[in-house]
């Protein structure tokens, strides 16, 4: 379980560095990188902060990961969660943040 | 003279160590009254730090219609087999609804029916969208002019003179800078301790655990080293979770009423009892006796229910939804495998933590504790931690009315010299992660971890103690290249301190009251002589155990008193063993 930061999309705004509850993301050459990827809790706070959409989340093979990634973006009251499989096929789940969990 | 760190000195009325659930709510409450200068020192950033980083699935502690606060107390007492502080639980229960309503007012989405009433999930729970609960709390905490937040500062030591607190010392995790903070009162709100035991996924996903891996028991360790009394560490917490992702099971179990089922297809849900520890024990035993793996039987739910589960998990534990989608089979097609986690010390779920009085004062004058770091009151969940933050704020306001001289000494120079030592140590063969691995292995194998089905005995505990003491020596030789690595060293140092206290607690309760949580194979039965609290205080001669009478039934609220020289005079009575 960890995150991957796309250096090409990263704009170096440091928001992910600021928010990570484990202080795991640092800055190198003006871009964010995850210094200790094994120490990620998987909270996805950095994904939610990143306006550039540069951060994606994945499961390690030891917990069933098969190479897909999870990314997210928000628009108004809606939050989109996008799962992209290794072939690039996407599935999006849309959550209205003003609605409660049903369970 | 320090070679590595610059030093900044700060002064405040109230220092809050840890801006998580309890710390933020205490700051919010003190902010409303506005009479004191408040400083939150947070290891990461209060926006997403602590247990609520990813969100939370429900409000699990709420007094629903037709119930009264005492009902909640009774539930907690029964679940913990009597080892609770009723006075603490009642004061929490009386505040659960108030803090919930405040959060709703500040933006938390709570599900309501057509009459505007909260929709409940069971007797004590209400349904919410808890994804943004921490940003809401963080905003509430920092809104008042009298509250300042310093993020990315890790506090390591308390400043205490004659049993009275006067501040704390820490360092910036990103810069070569130390902080010496002088304060009249301190709230400890650092959360519980994860990472003591070898985790479920020891490899790449080692931090994919139930509790925040960044909560490393700093608050307990600082208190232990300052001579504060701790209680009931031996009631460890083990969560029953979805396998691999360690995501919550309650949403499935309570939400779609899925039952616990073993590998033979038998429902064992109520076979071992329904207390929190027994649910873990049942699953552990089914596995141990060859009837695993164990599941939550979900293959009967509808596609619509499955879609709702995907959303619910994205709002609190996104890895589970990813796992379902990536694996190609959702819970309607495949039962969800479950497992017990490694044990944690966490006062929001069991009764482990600081021994506090009804104002949340600890046995060190001016030091208060709230949330997961405070003991005696299990099943706090989020709202209980908020309630304790509120109660501690009231206690601190009262304390600050006292007239006392703020003592001062230069002890902090010694603490800074410790930082410097790590930064100047030569590079050796032993690394930070080796020591962590060694500690977790010892705890797993000799102090009742996952691979030992949570069981331990006296001989093993003795060995664990020796090995951990050896590791403490090794730890002193570790090299930190910067304050980021210094943080990692301190996170292990804290866990070693907590583990050594935990071992003394496990030894001292010579019975098995809670399966799995405290499975003492040297004493496998319940013993009524242990209808007491096991407390501990670290002294110059080691860790001293104190047994105190239960505060249940016809009880009086405990309020600590101190004598002329500042030492504790009354802390709830003591059971004389002679």
Short mmCIF file of C-alpha atoms in Angstrom, two decimals, chain B residues 119-411:
data_model
loop_
_atom_site.label_atom_id
_atom_site.label_comp_id
_atom_site.label_asym_id
_atom_site.label_seq_id
_atom_site.Cartn_x
_atom_site.Cartn_y
_atom_site.Cartn_z
CA UNK B 119 -30.98 7.45 11.45
CA UNK B 120 -29.45 4.98 13.87
CA UNK B 121 -27.33 1.90 13.18
CA UNK B 122 -27.91 -0.36 16.19
CA UNK B 123 -28.38 1.02 19.71
CA UNK B 124 -25.50 3.43 19.92
CA UNK B 125 -24.55 4.42 16.38
CA UNK B 126 -25.64 7.03 13.88
CA UNK B 127 -24.88 7.18 10.17
CA UNK B 128 -22.71 9.94 8.76
CA UNK B 129 -20.41 10.88 5.91
CA UNK B 130 -17.20 11.05 7.89
CA UNK B 131 -14.72 11.59 5.07
CA UNK B 132 -14.05 15.24 5.98
CA UNK B 133 -14.47 15.01 9.76
CA UNK B 134 -10.82 15.86 10.45
CA UNK B 135 -10.63 18.99 8.25
CA UNK B 136 -13.82 20.15 10.01
CA UNK B 137 -12.26 19.60 13.45
CA UNK B 138 -8.98 21.21 12.41
CA UNK B 139 -10.81 24.33 11.29
CA UNK B 140 -12.78 24.48 14.55
CA UNK B 141 -9.56 24.09 16.56
CA UNK B 142 -7.63 26.86 14.84
CA UNK B 143 -10.39 29.44 14.36
CA UNK B 144 -10.02 31.35 17.63
CA UNK B 145 -7.48 34.16 17.96
CA UNK B 146 -6.05 32.74 21.17
CA UNK B 147 -5.15 29.40 19.57
CA UNK B 148 -1.89 28.89 17.62
CA UNK B 149 -0.94 25.71 15.79
CA UNK B 150 2.61 24.63 15.08
CA UNK B 151 2.61 21.71 12.66
CA UNK B 152 5.46 19.26 12.04
CA UNK B 153 6.84 19.56 15.56
CA UNK B 154 7.42 16.32 17.43
CA UNK B 155 7.37 16.61 21.21
CA UNK B 156 9.52 14.04 23.01
CA UNK B 157 9.83 15.02 26.66
CA UNK B 158 7.84 16.76 29.38
CA UNK B 159 9.34 19.35 31.66
CA UNK B 160 8.34 18.48 35.22
CA UNK B 161 9.74 19.80 38.49
CA UNK B 162 8.46 18.64 41.89
CA UNK B 163 5.67 16.77 40.14
CA UNK B 164 4.38 19.94 38.45
CA UNK B 165 4.47 20.40 34.69
CA UNK B 166 6.03 23.50 33.20
CA UNK B 167 6.43 22.67 29.55
CA UNK B 168 7.79 20.27 26.97
CA UNK B 169 10.62 19.86 24.48
CA UNK B 170 10.57 18.73 20.86
CA UNK B 171 11.97 19.26 17.41
CA UNK B 172 10.88 20.23 13.91
CA UNK B 173 10.67 17.10 11.74
CA UNK B 174 11.69 18.99 8.58
CA UNK B 175 14.26 21.48 9.83
CA UNK B 176 17.29 21.36 12.10
CA UNK B 177 15.45 23.12 14.87
CA UNK B 178 14.48 22.29 18.45
CA UNK B 179 11.63 23.78 20.47
CA UNK B 180 11.52 24.44 24.21
CA UNK B 181 7.96 25.31 25.13
CA UNK B 182 7.07 26.69 28.55
CA UNK B 183 3.44 26.22 29.59
CA UNK B 184 1.37 26.50 32.76
CA UNK B 185 -0.77 23.51 31.80
CA UNK B 186 -0.33 20.72 29.26
CA UNK B 187 -2.89 18.48 27.62
CA UNK B 188 -1.53 15.15 26.44
CA UNK B 189 -3.52 14.07 23.39
CA UNK B 190 -1.09 12.05 21.31
CA UNK B 191 -3.30 8.99 20.86
CA UNK B 192 -2.43 5.37 21.56
CA UNK B 193 0.37 3.06 20.47
CA UNK B 194 0.60 1.12 17.22
CA UNK B 195 3.60 -0.80 15.97
CA UNK B 196 4.52 -2.51 19.23
CA UNK B 197 3.84 -5.94 17.73
CA UNK B 198 4.68 -7.46 14.35
CA UNK B 199 1.82 -6.34 12.09
CA UNK B 200 -0.49 -8.39 9.86
CA UNK B 201 1.42 -7.42 6.70
CA UNK B 202 5.08 -7.26 7.81
CA UNK B 203 6.50 -6.59 4.33
CA UNK B 204 5.75 -3.87 1.82
CA UNK B 205 2.37 -3.02 3.39
CA UNK B 206 3.64 -3.03 6.98
CA UNK B 207 1.78 0.18 7.73
CA UNK B 208 -1.52 -1.04 6.34
CA UNK B 209 -2.84 -1.45 9.85
CA UNK B 210 -5.94 -0.60 11.85
CA UNK B 211 -4.54 2.19 13.99
CA UNK B 212 -2.49 5.10 12.62
CA UNK B 213 1.08 3.76 12.41
CA UNK B 214 2.26 7.27 13.29
CA UNK B 215 0.66 7.02 16.75
CA UNK B 216 3.62 5.43 18.44
CA UNK B 217 2.73 5.87 22.09
CA UNK B 218 4.67 9.12 22.52
CA UNK B 219 2.21 10.40 25.11
CA UNK B 220 2.37 7.25 27.19
CA UNK B 221 6.17 7.21 27.02
CA UNK B 222 6.49 10.87 28.02
CA UNK B 223 4.13 10.27 30.95
CA UNK B 224 5.87 7.08 32.04
CA UNK B 225 9.23 8.86 32.02
CA UNK B 226 7.79 11.80 33.97
CA UNK B 227 6.47 9.46 36.68
CA UNK B 228 2.79 9.67 35.74
CA UNK B 229 0.61 6.73 36.75
CA UNK B 230 -0.75 4.48 33.99
CA UNK B 231 -3.64 2.04 34.15
CA UNK B 232 -4.80 -1.22 32.53
CA UNK B 233 -2.21 -1.50 29.73
CA UNK B 234 -2.82 -5.26 30.02
CA UNK B 235 -6.22 -4.80 28.36
CA UNK B 236 -4.77 -4.71 24.86
CA UNK B 237 -6.93 -3.94 21.86
CA UNK B 238 -7.12 -6.21 18.85
CA UNK B 239 -9.46 -5.27 16.03
CA UNK B 240 -11.34 -7.72 13.85
CA UNK B 241 -10.80 -6.48 10.30
CA UNK B 242 -11.08 -7.27 6.62
CA UNK B 243 -8.06 -9.38 5.65
CA UNK B 244 -5.09 -7.62 4.00
CA UNK B 245 -6.53 -4.11 3.84
CA UNK B 246 -7.31 -4.15 7.60
CA UNK B 247 -10.40 -2.09 6.78
CA UNK B 248 -13.33 -1.94 9.24
CA UNK B 249 -15.76 -4.86 9.46
CA UNK B 250 -18.50 -3.03 11.38
CA UNK B 251 -19.85 -1.42 8.25
CA UNK B 252 -20.48 -4.85 6.75
CA UNK B 253 -21.44 -6.66 9.96
CA UNK B 254 -23.86 -4.02 11.18
CA UNK B 255 -24.73 -2.37 7.89
CA UNK B 256 -25.76 -5.42 5.89
CA UNK B 257 -25.99 -7.80 8.87
CA UNK B 258 -23.30 -10.18 7.59
CA UNK B 259 -22.51 -13.04 10.00
CA UNK B 260 -19.12 -14.50 10.96
CA UNK B 261 -18.60 -17.81 9.16
CA UNK B 262 -15.70 -20.28 9.28
CA UNK B 263 -14.02 -22.18 6.44
CA UNK B 264 -16.49 -25.05 6.79
CA UNK B 265 -19.39 -22.70 6.19
CA UNK B 266 -20.52 -22.76 9.83
CA UNK B 267 -21.76 -19.54 11.44
CA UNK B 268 -19.78 -19.07 14.68
CA UNK B 269 -21.01 -15.53 15.35
CA UNK B 270 -22.29 -16.09 18.93
CA UNK B 271 -20.51 -19.33 19.84
CA UNK B 272 -17.78 -17.58 21.85
CA UNK B 273 -19.77 -14.63 23.21
CA UNK B 274 -20.35 -11.22 21.67
CA UNK B 275 -18.03 -8.98 23.73
CA UNK B 276 -15.46 -7.20 21.55
CA UNK B 277 -12.63 -9.44 22.80
CA UNK B 278 -14.70 -12.59 22.28
CA UNK B 279 -15.41 -11.77 18.64
CA UNK B 280 -11.66 -11.65 18.06
CA UNK B 281 -11.12 -14.77 20.17
CA UNK B 282 -13.72 -16.74 18.23
CA UNK B 283 -12.04 -15.99 14.93
CA UNK B 284 -8.60 -16.72 16.40
CA UNK B 285 -9.71 -20.07 17.79
CA UNK B 286 -11.51 -21.14 14.62
CA UNK B 287 -8.24 -20.55 12.75
CA UNK B 288 -6.05 -22.16 15.40
CA UNK B 289 -8.17 -25.31 15.45
CA UNK B 290 -8.08 -25.69 11.70
CA UNK B 291 -11.50 -24.32 10.77
CA UNK B 292 -10.27 -21.20 9.04
CA UNK B 293 -10.16 -19.05 7.08
CA UNK B 294 -12.97 -16.98 8.53
CA UNK B 295 -15.34 -14.68 6.69
CA UNK B 296 -18.18 -12.25 6.93
CA UNK B 297 -20.91 -13.89 4.89
CA UNK B 298 -21.70 -11.21 2.32
CA UNK B 299 -22.50 -13.29 -0.79
CA UNK B 300 -26.21 -12.82 -0.12
CA UNK B 301 -26.27 -9.03 -0.50
CA UNK B 302 -27.69 -7.25 -3.54
CA UNK B 303 -25.77 -5.33 -6.23
CA UNK B 304 -27.28 -2.10 -4.90
CA UNK B 305 -25.98 -2.88 -1.42
CA UNK B 306 -22.59 -3.65 -2.93
CA UNK B 307 -22.48 -0.24 -4.65
CA UNK B 308 -23.32 1.43 -1.34
CA UNK B 309 -20.51 -0.51 0.38
CA UNK B 310 -18.05 0.69 -2.28
CA UNK B 311 -19.01 4.27 -1.46
CA UNK B 312 -19.01 3.79 2.30
CA UNK B 313 -15.45 2.38 2.17
CA UNK B 314 -14.20 5.18 -0.08
CA UNK B 315 -15.34 7.54 2.69
CA UNK B 316 -13.13 5.89 5.33
CA UNK B 317 -10.88 3.08 4.01
CA UNK B 318 -10.44 3.47 0.23
CA UNK B 319 -8.09 0.48 -0.01
CA UNK B 320 -10.97 -1.94 0.52
CA UNK B 321 -12.97 -0.59 -2.42
CA UNK B 322 -9.85 -0.69 -4.58
CA UNK B 323 -9.26 -4.27 -3.52
CA UNK B 324 -12.79 -5.31 -4.47
CA UNK B 325 -12.67 -3.59 -7.84
CA UNK B 326 -9.14 -4.67 -8.65
CA UNK B 327 -9.86 -8.27 -7.71
CA UNK B 328 -12.86 -8.34 -10.04
CA UNK B 329 -15.22 -9.70 -7.38
CA UNK B 330 -17.23 -7.56 -5.01
CA UNK B 331 -18.73 -8.59 -1.68
CA UNK B 332 -21.99 -9.73 -3.31
CA UNK B 333 -20.03 -12.43 -5.14
CA UNK B 334 -17.35 -13.26 -2.62
CA UNK B 335 -17.44 -13.41 1.18
CA UNK B 336 -15.11 -10.99 2.91
CA UNK B 337 -12.24 -12.72 4.68
CA UNK B 338 -11.52 -11.42 8.19
CA UNK B 339 -8.60 -11.55 10.60
CA UNK B 340 -7.53 -10.15 13.95
CA UNK B 341 -4.91 -7.39 13.92
CA UNK B 342 -1.77 -7.19 16.02
CA UNK B 343 -2.42 -5.85 19.55
CA UNK B 344 -2.45 -2.11 20.21
CA UNK B 345 -2.55 -0.03 23.37
CA UNK B 346 -5.37 2.41 22.89
CA UNK B 347 -7.53 4.03 25.55
CA UNK B 348 -10.35 4.88 23.17
CA UNK B 349 -11.24 1.22 22.77
CA UNK B 350 -9.99 -0.45 25.94
CA UNK B 351 -9.20 0.98 29.38
CA UNK B 352 -5.44 1.46 28.82
CA UNK B 353 -3.79 4.79 29.45
CA UNK B 354 -3.07 7.58 31.87
CA UNK B 355 -4.70 7.20 35.25
CA UNK B 356 -6.83 10.35 35.30
CA UNK B 357 -9.35 11.89 37.65
CA UNK B 358 -12.78 13.11 36.70
CA UNK B 359 -11.34 16.41 35.41
CA UNK B 360 -8.91 14.42 33.21
CA UNK B 361 -6.01 15.49 35.41
CA UNK B 362 -3.13 13.03 35.55
CA UNK B 363 -1.05 12.32 38.66
CA UNK B 364 1.43 15.00 37.48
CA UNK B 365 0.05 18.40 38.47
CA UNK B 366 -1.00 20.51 35.51
CA UNK B 367 -0.74 17.60 33.08
CA UNK B 368 -4.09 16.53 31.62
CA UNK B 369 -4.92 13.66 29.27
CA UNK B 370 -7.79 13.07 26.83
CA UNK B 371 -8.75 10.67 24.06
CA UNK B 372 -6.87 7.47 23.28
CA UNK B 373 -4.01 8.35 25.62
CA UNK B 374 -6.33 8.52 28.67
CA UNK B 375 -7.29 5.31 30.45
CA UNK B 376 -10.23 3.91 32.39
CA UNK B 377 -12.91 4.58 29.79
CA UNK B 378 -13.11 2.16 26.85
CA UNK B 379 -15.41 2.46 23.81
CA UNK B 380 -14.86 6.20 23.50
CA UNK B 381 -14.70 6.21 19.74
CA UNK B 382 -14.64 9.63 18.09
CA UNK B 383 -17.35 11.33 20.13
CA UNK B 384 -15.95 10.05 23.43
CA UNK B 385 -12.56 11.53 22.55
CA UNK B 386 -14.23 14.83 21.68
CA UNK B 387 -16.11 14.74 24.99
CA UNK B 388 -12.84 14.16 26.86
CA UNK B 389 -11.26 17.10 25.03
CA UNK B 390 -14.13 19.23 26.26
CA UNK B 391 -13.92 17.90 29.82
CA UNK B 392 -10.14 18.40 29.91
CA UNK B 393 -10.61 22.00 28.75
CA UNK B 394 -12.88 22.61 31.75
CA UNK B 395 -10.36 20.92 34.06
CA UNK B 396 -7.51 23.04 32.70
CA UNK B 397 -9.50 26.29 33.08
CA UNK B 398 -10.09 25.36 36.72
CA UNK B 399 -6.40 24.51 37.28
CA UNK B 400 -5.27 27.83 35.85
CA UNK B 401 -7.30 29.66 38.50
CA UNK B 402 -4.83 28.25 41.06
CA UNK B 403 -2.03 30.53 42.08
CA UNK B 404 1.32 28.86 41.51
CA UNK B 405 4.77 29.82 40.54
CA UNK B 406 5.98 28.37 37.27
CA UNK B 407 9.15 26.53 38.15
CA UNK B 408 11.98 26.47 35.76
CA UNK B 409 15.18 24.55 35.39
CA UNK B 410 17.64 23.81 32.64
CA UNK B 411 16.70 20.13 32.33
#
